[in-house]
Tab-separated table of N, CA and C in Angstrom:
chain	number	residue	atom	x	y	z
A	22	MET	N	0.861	-1.158	0.000
A	22	MET	CA	0.000	0.000	0.000
A	22	MET	C	0.913	1.227	0.000
A	23	ASP	N	0.669	2.106	-0.934
A	23	ASP	CA	1.464	3.329	-1.047
A	23	ASP	C	0.876	4.378	-0.110
A	24	GLU	N	1.537	4.593	1.022
A	24	GLU	CA	1.019	5.522	2.017
A	24	GLU	C	1.178	6.974	1.587
A	25	ASN	N	2.037	7.258	0.587
A	25	ASN	CA	2.249	8.633	0.130
A	25	ASN	C	1.089	9.134	-0.718
A	26	SER	N	0.351	8.225	-1.375
A	26	SER	CA	-0.734	8.657	-2.257
A	26	SER	C	-2.079	8.736	-1.541
A	27	LEU	N	-2.118	8.373	-0.268
A	27	LEU	CA	-3.370	8.381	0.486
A	27	LEU	C	-3.214	9.242	1.736
A	28	SER	N	-4.347	9.726	2.196
A	28	SER	CA	-4.316	10.486	3.452
A	28	SER	C	-4.088	9.517	4.608
A	29	SER	N	-3.642	10.036	5.728
A	29	SER	CA	-3.380	9.184	6.891
A	29	SER	C	-4.664	8.510	7.373
A	30	GLU	N	-5.799	9.179	7.217
A	30	GLU	CA	-7.086	8.578	7.595
A	30	GLU	C	-7.411	7.386	6.696
A	31	GLN	N	-7.174	7.551	5.383
A	31	GLN	CA	-7.438	6.460	4.440
A	31	GLN	C	-6.506	5.277	4.693
A	32	VAL	N	-5.239	5.606	4.981
A	32	VAL	CA	-4.266	4.551	5.261
A	32	VAL	C	-4.695	3.776	6.506
A	33	GLN	N	-5.073	4.521	7.553
A	33	GLN	CA	-5.498	3.869	8.790
A	33	GLN	C	-6.748	3.021	8.563
A	34	LYS	N	-7.701	3.550	7.807
A	34	LYS	CA	-8.937	2.806	7.526
A	34	LYS	C	-8.630	1.531	6.733
A	35	ASN	N	-7.748	1.631	5.737
A	35	ASN	CA	-7.371	0.450	4.946
A	35	ASN	C	-6.667	-0.599	5.808
A	36	LYS	N	-5.789	-0.166	6.705
A	36	LYS	CA	-5.107	-1.103	7.600
A	36	LYS	C	-6.114	-1.815	8.501
A	37	GLU	N	-7.081	-1.062	9.010
A	37	GLU	CA	-8.117	-1.663	9.858
A	37	GLU	C	-8.943	-2.685	9.071
A	38	ASN	N	-9.277	-2.335	7.829
A	38	ASN	CA	-10.054	-3.261	6.986
A	38	ASN	C	-9.266	-4.540	6.693
A	39	ILE	N	-7.973	-4.378	6.411
A	39	ILE	CA	-7.127	-5.544	6.147
A	39	ILE	C	-7.021	-6.403	7.401
A	40	HIS	N	-6.839	-5.751	8.557
A	40	HIS	CA	-6.754	-6.494	9.816
A	40	HIS	C	-8.063	-7.238	10.094
A	41	LYS	N	-9.195	-6.555	9.885
A	41	LYS	CA	-10.509	-7.178	10.118
A	41	LYS	C	-10.704	-8.363	9.171
A	42	LEU	N	-10.343	-8.173	7.908
A	42	LEU	CA	-10.473	-9.247	6.926
A	42	LEU	C	-9.618	-10.452	7.316
A	43	SER	N	-8.376	-10.207	7.699
A	43	SER	CA	-7.495	-11.321	8.062
A	43	SER	C	-7.944	-11.983	9.366
A	44	ARG	N	-8.596	-11.231	10.258
A	44	ARG	CA	-9.109	-11.801	11.500
A	44	ARG	C	-10.387	-12.602	11.239
A	45	ASP	N	-11.262	-12.099	10.355
A	45	ASP	CA	-12.549	-12.743	10.091
A	45	ASP	C	-12.444	-13.955	9.168
A	46	PHE	N	-11.427	-13.984	8.313
A	46	PHE	CA	-11.339	-15.060	7.331
A	46	PHE	C	-11.320	-16.449	7.969
A	47	PRO	N	-10.441	-16.732	8.937
A	47	PRO	CA	-10.439	-18.086	9.523
A	47	PRO	C	-11.776	-18.437	10.175
A	48	LEU	N	-12.389	-17.468	10.836
A	48	LEU	CA	-13.676	-17.720	11.476
A	48	LEU	C	-14.746	-18.047	10.435
A	49	LYS	N	-14.826	-17.244	9.384
A	49	LYS	CA	-15.843	-17.480	8.345
A	49	LYS	C	-15.568	-18.778	7.588
A	50	ALA	N	-14.310	-19.095	7.358
A	50	ALA	CA	-13.973	-20.356	6.690
A	50	ALA	C	-14.372	-21.540	7.567
A	51	THR	N	-14.154	-21.422	8.868
A	51	THR	CA	-14.529	-22.495	9.793
A	51	THR	C	-16.038	-22.654	9.863
A	52	VAL	N	-16.755	-21.537	9.898
A	52	VAL	CA	-18.224	-21.589	9.925
A	52	VAL	C	-18.743	-22.280	8.669
A	53	LEU	N	-18.192	-21.936	7.507
A	53	LEU	CA	-18.603	-22.568	6.255
A	53	LEU	C	-18.276	-24.062	6.275
A	54	TYR	N	-17.100	-24.411	6.752
A	54	TYR	CA	-16.708	-25.821	6.844
A	54	TYR	C	-17.682	-26.592	7.732
A	55	LEU	N	-18.022	-26.033	8.890
A	55	LEU	CA	-18.950	-26.706	9.803
A	55	LEU	C	-20.333	-26.860	9.185
A	56	LYS	N	-20.756	-25.872	8.406
A	56	LYS	CA	-22.055	-25.958	7.724
A	56	LYS	C	-22.044	-27.121	6.730
A	57	ILE	N	-20.975	-27.241	5.962
A	57	ILE	CA	-20.859	-28.319	4.975
A	57	ILE	C	-20.814	-29.678	5.669
A	58	VAL	N	-20.045	-29.774	6.752
A	58	VAL	CA	-19.948	-31.036	7.491
A	58	VAL	C	-21.308	-31.421	8.061
A	59	GLN	N	-22.064	-30.440	8.576
A	59	GLN	CA	-23.395	-30.714	9.125
A	59	GLN	C	-24.323	-31.248	8.036
A	60	GLU	N	-24.282	-30.648	6.841
A	60	GLU	CA	-25.118	-31.113	5.733
A	60	GLU	C	-24.741	-32.541	5.332
A	61	GLU	N	-23.447	-32.829	5.264
A	61	GLU	CA	-23.002	-34.183	4.928
A	61	GLU	C	-23.435	-35.176	6.006
A	62	PHE	N	-23.349	-34.770	7.263
A	62	PHE	CA	-23.767	-35.630	8.368
A	62	PHE	C	-25.250	-35.960	8.253
A	63	GLU	N	-26.078	-34.957	7.980
A	63	GLU	CA	-27.520	-35.178	7.852
A	63	GLU	C	-27.820	-36.130	6.695
A	64	PHE	N	-27.115	-35.949	5.579
A	64	PHE	CA	-27.307	-36.818	4.421
A	64	PHE	C	-26.978	-38.267	4.778
A	65	GLU	N	-25.816	-38.487	5.404
A	65	GLU	CA	-25.407	-39.844	5.775
A	65	GLU	C	-26.332	-40.427	6.840
A	66	LYS	N	-26.798	-39.600	7.756
A	66	LYS	CA	-27.718	-40.056	8.801
A	66	LYS	C	-29.020	-40.559	8.177
A	67	GLU	N	-29.547	-39.807	7.199
A	67	GLU	CA	-30.771	-40.231	6.512
A	67	GLU	C	-30.549	-41.545	5.757
A	68	ARG	N	-29.405	-41.686	5.101
A	68	ARG	CA	-29.095	-42.937	4.395
A	68	ARG	C	-29.043	-44.111	5.363
A	69	LEU	N	-28.411	-43.910	6.509
A	69	LEU	CA	-28.287	-44.970	7.498
A	69	LEU	C	-29.649	-45.328	8.088
A	70	GLU	N	-30.474	-44.321	8.370
A	70	GLU	CA	-31.817	-44.589	8.895
A	70	GLU	C	-32.633	-45.390	7.889
A	71	LYS	N	-32.532	-45.045	6.606
A	71	LYS	CA	-33.245	-45.768	5.556
A	71	LYS	C	-32.758	-47.218	5.491
A	72	LEU	N	-31.465	-47.396	5.618
A	72	LEU	CA	-30.894	-48.745	5.602
A	72	LEU	C	-31.431	-49.564	6.769
A	73	PHE	N	-31.494	-48.969	7.950
A	73	PHE	CA	-32.025	-49.673	9.118
A	73	PHE	C	-33.505	-49.974	8.974
A	74	GLU	N	-34.257	-49.075	8.343
A	74	GLU	CA	-35.686	-49.319	8.122
A	74	GLU	C	-35.889	-50.537	7.225
A	75	ASP	N	-35.034	-50.690	6.224
A	75	ASP	CA	-35.156	-51.793	5.275
A	75	ASP	C	-34.580	-53.102	5.824
A	76	PHE	N	-33.846	-53.027	6.902
A	76	PHE	CA	-33.224	-54.210	7.476
A	76	PHE	C	-34.278	-55.035	8.205
A	77	PRO	N	-34.201	-56.363	8.122
A	77	PRO	CA	-35.210	-57.209	8.782
A	77	PRO	C	-35.236	-56.981	10.297
A	78	GLN	N	-36.433	-56.859	10.853
A	78	GLN	CA	-36.579	-56.646	12.288
A	78	GLN	C	-36.445	-57.958	13.055
A	79	ASP	N	-36.929	-59.037	12.466
A	79	ASP	CA	-36.905	-60.345	13.105
A	79	ASP	C	-35.732	-61.138	12.537
A	80	SER	N	-35.071	-61.904	13.366
A	80	SER	CA	-33.919	-62.669	12.880
A	80	SER	C	-34.336	-63.732	11.864
A	81	ASN	N	-35.614	-64.151	11.883
A	81	ASN	CA	-36.097	-65.149	10.925
A	81	ASN	C	-36.549	-64.514	9.611
A	82	GLU	N	-36.735	-63.214	9.632
A	82	GLU	CA	-37.193	-62.519	8.432
A	82	GLU	C	-36.024	-62.396	7.457
A	83	VAL	N	-36.289	-62.644	6.192
A	83	VAL	CA	-35.253	-62.601	5.172
A	83	VAL	C	-35.463	-61.344	4.340
A	84	PRO	N	-34.413	-60.550	4.116
A	84	PRO	CA	-34.573	-59.359	3.289
A	84	PRO	C	-35.012	-59.734	1.874
A	85	LEU	N	-35.761	-58.852	1.247
A	85	LEU	CA	-36.254	-59.113	-0.110
A	85	LEU	C	-35.117	-59.378	-1.084
A	86	ILE	N	-34.042	-58.671	-0.931
A	86	ILE	CA	-32.904	-58.851	-1.832
A	86	ILE	C	-32.384	-60.280	-1.730
A	87	GLN	N	-32.342	-60.810	-0.526
A	87	GLN	CA	-31.817	-62.159	-0.346
A	87	GLN	C	-32.731	-63.195	-0.991
A	88	THR	N	-34.036	-63.018	-0.916
A	88	THR	CA	-34.933	-64.001	-1.523
A	88	THR	C	-34.764	-64.016	-3.030
A	89	VAL	N	-34.547	-62.871	-3.617
A	89	VAL	CA	-34.346	-62.811	-5.063
A	89	VAL	C	-33.036	-63.488	-5.429
A	90	ASN	N	-31.996	-63.219	-4.669
A	90	ASN	CA	-30.688	-63.785	-4.977
A	90	ASN	C	-30.607	-65.275	-4.666
A	91	ASP	N	-31.462	-65.788	-3.802
A	91	ASP	CA	-31.435	-67.203	-3.440
A	91	ASP	C	-32.115	-68.091	-4.475
A	92	GLU	N	-32.914	-67.502	-5.351
A	92	GLU	CA	-33.599	-68.304	-6.363
A	92	GLU	C	-32.580	-68.844	-7.347
A	93	GLU	N	-32.805	-70.067	-7.783
A	93	GLU	CA	-31.894	-70.660	-8.748
A	93	GLU	C	-32.209	-70.118	-10.137
A	94	PRO	N	-31.189	-69.836	-10.914
A	94	PRO	CA	-31.429	-69.334	-12.270
A	94	PRO	C	-32.020	-70.430	-13.154
A	95	PHE	N	-32.742	-69.993	-14.181
A	95	PHE	CA	-33.327	-70.939	-15.129
A	95	PHE	C	-32.245	-71.633	-15.927
A	96	ASP	N	-32.508	-72.853	-16.203
A	96	ASP	CA	-31.721	-73.631	-17.136
A	96	ASP	C	-32.200	-73.235	-18.528
A	97	ASP	N	-31.337	-73.181	-19.520
A	97	ASP	CA	-31.796	-72.901	-20.882
A	97	ASP	C	-32.786	-73.972	-21.326
A	98	GLU	N	-32.479	-75.210	-21.003
A	98	GLU	CA	-33.347	-76.320	-21.394
A	98	GLU	C	-34.697	-76.219	-20.681
A	99	GLU	N	-34.647	-75.895	-19.400
A	99	GLU	CA	-35.884	-75.770	-18.618
A	99	GLU	C	-36.726	-74.599	-19.135
A	100	GLU	N	-36.071	-73.513	-19.473
A	100	GLU	CA	-36.791	-72.346	-19.980
A	100	GLU	C	-37.450	-72.659	-21.323
A	101	ASN	N	-36.736	-73.353	-22.201
A	101	ASN	CA	-37.308	-73.734	-23.493
A	101	ASN	C	-38.499	-74.665	-23.300
A	102	SER	N	-38.387	-75.564	-22.352
A	102	SER	CA	-39.483	-76.485	-22.055
A	102	SER	C	-40.702	-75.710	-21.569
A	103	ASN	N	-40.477	-74.746	-20.719
A	103	ASN	CA	-41.577	-73.910	-20.220
A	103	ASN	C	-42.219	-73.116	-21.351
A	104	ASN	N	-41.406	-72.611	-22.250
A	104	ASN	CA	-41.939	-71.846	-23.380
A	104	ASN	C	-42.787	-72.738	-24.283
A	105	ARG	N	-42.334	-73.988	-24.513
A	105	ARG	CA	-43.113	-74.908	-25.343
A	105	ARG	C	-44.452	-75.219	-24.688
A	106	ASN	N	-44.447	-75.431	-23.395
A	106	ASN	CA	-45.688	-75.718	-22.674
A	106	ASN	C	-46.652	-74.535	-22.750
A	107	ASP	N	-46.121	-73.335	-22.688
A	107	ASP	CA	-46.962	-72.141	-22.802
A	107	ASP	C	-47.577	-72.053	-24.194
A	108	ASP	N	-46.797	-72.417	-25.218
A	108	ASP	CA	-47.303	-72.377	-26.591
A	108	ASP	C	-48.438	-73.380	-26.777
A	109	GLU	N	-48.341	-74.512	-26.151
A	109	GLU	CA	-49.368	-75.542	-26.281
A	109	GLU	C	-50.683	-75.099	-25.660
A	110	LEU	N	-50.602	-74.239	-24.652
A	110	LEU	CA	-51.812	-73.787	-23.967
A	110	LEU	C	-52.608	-72.781	-24.798
A	111	GLU	N	-51.930	-72.091	-25.676
A	111	GLU	CA	-52.618	-71.076	-26.480
A	111	GLU	C	-53.534	-71.739	-27.503
A	112	ILE	N	-54.704	-71.139	-27.690
A	112	ILE	CA	-55.670	-71.706	-28.641
A	112	ILE	C	-55.959	-70.702	-29.721
């Protein structure tokens, strides 16, 4: 800052503004960081709650995903046989 081109009042005011800016920056950056972390926490909390809601309540209860994955896949031969039987039923 060129102090010769400004009045002493302007120089003092600029120094105060620079000091205030350098003092406020870490605080404002921290506040913004905490806001972002809080939003991420809420997002993850909602995901976890949803996961727990979908989880079986009873130890004997099987999740829907598991029942689908436990089914045996069709045999090509078995599938063709089923298709032929379906064709025979049509009139």
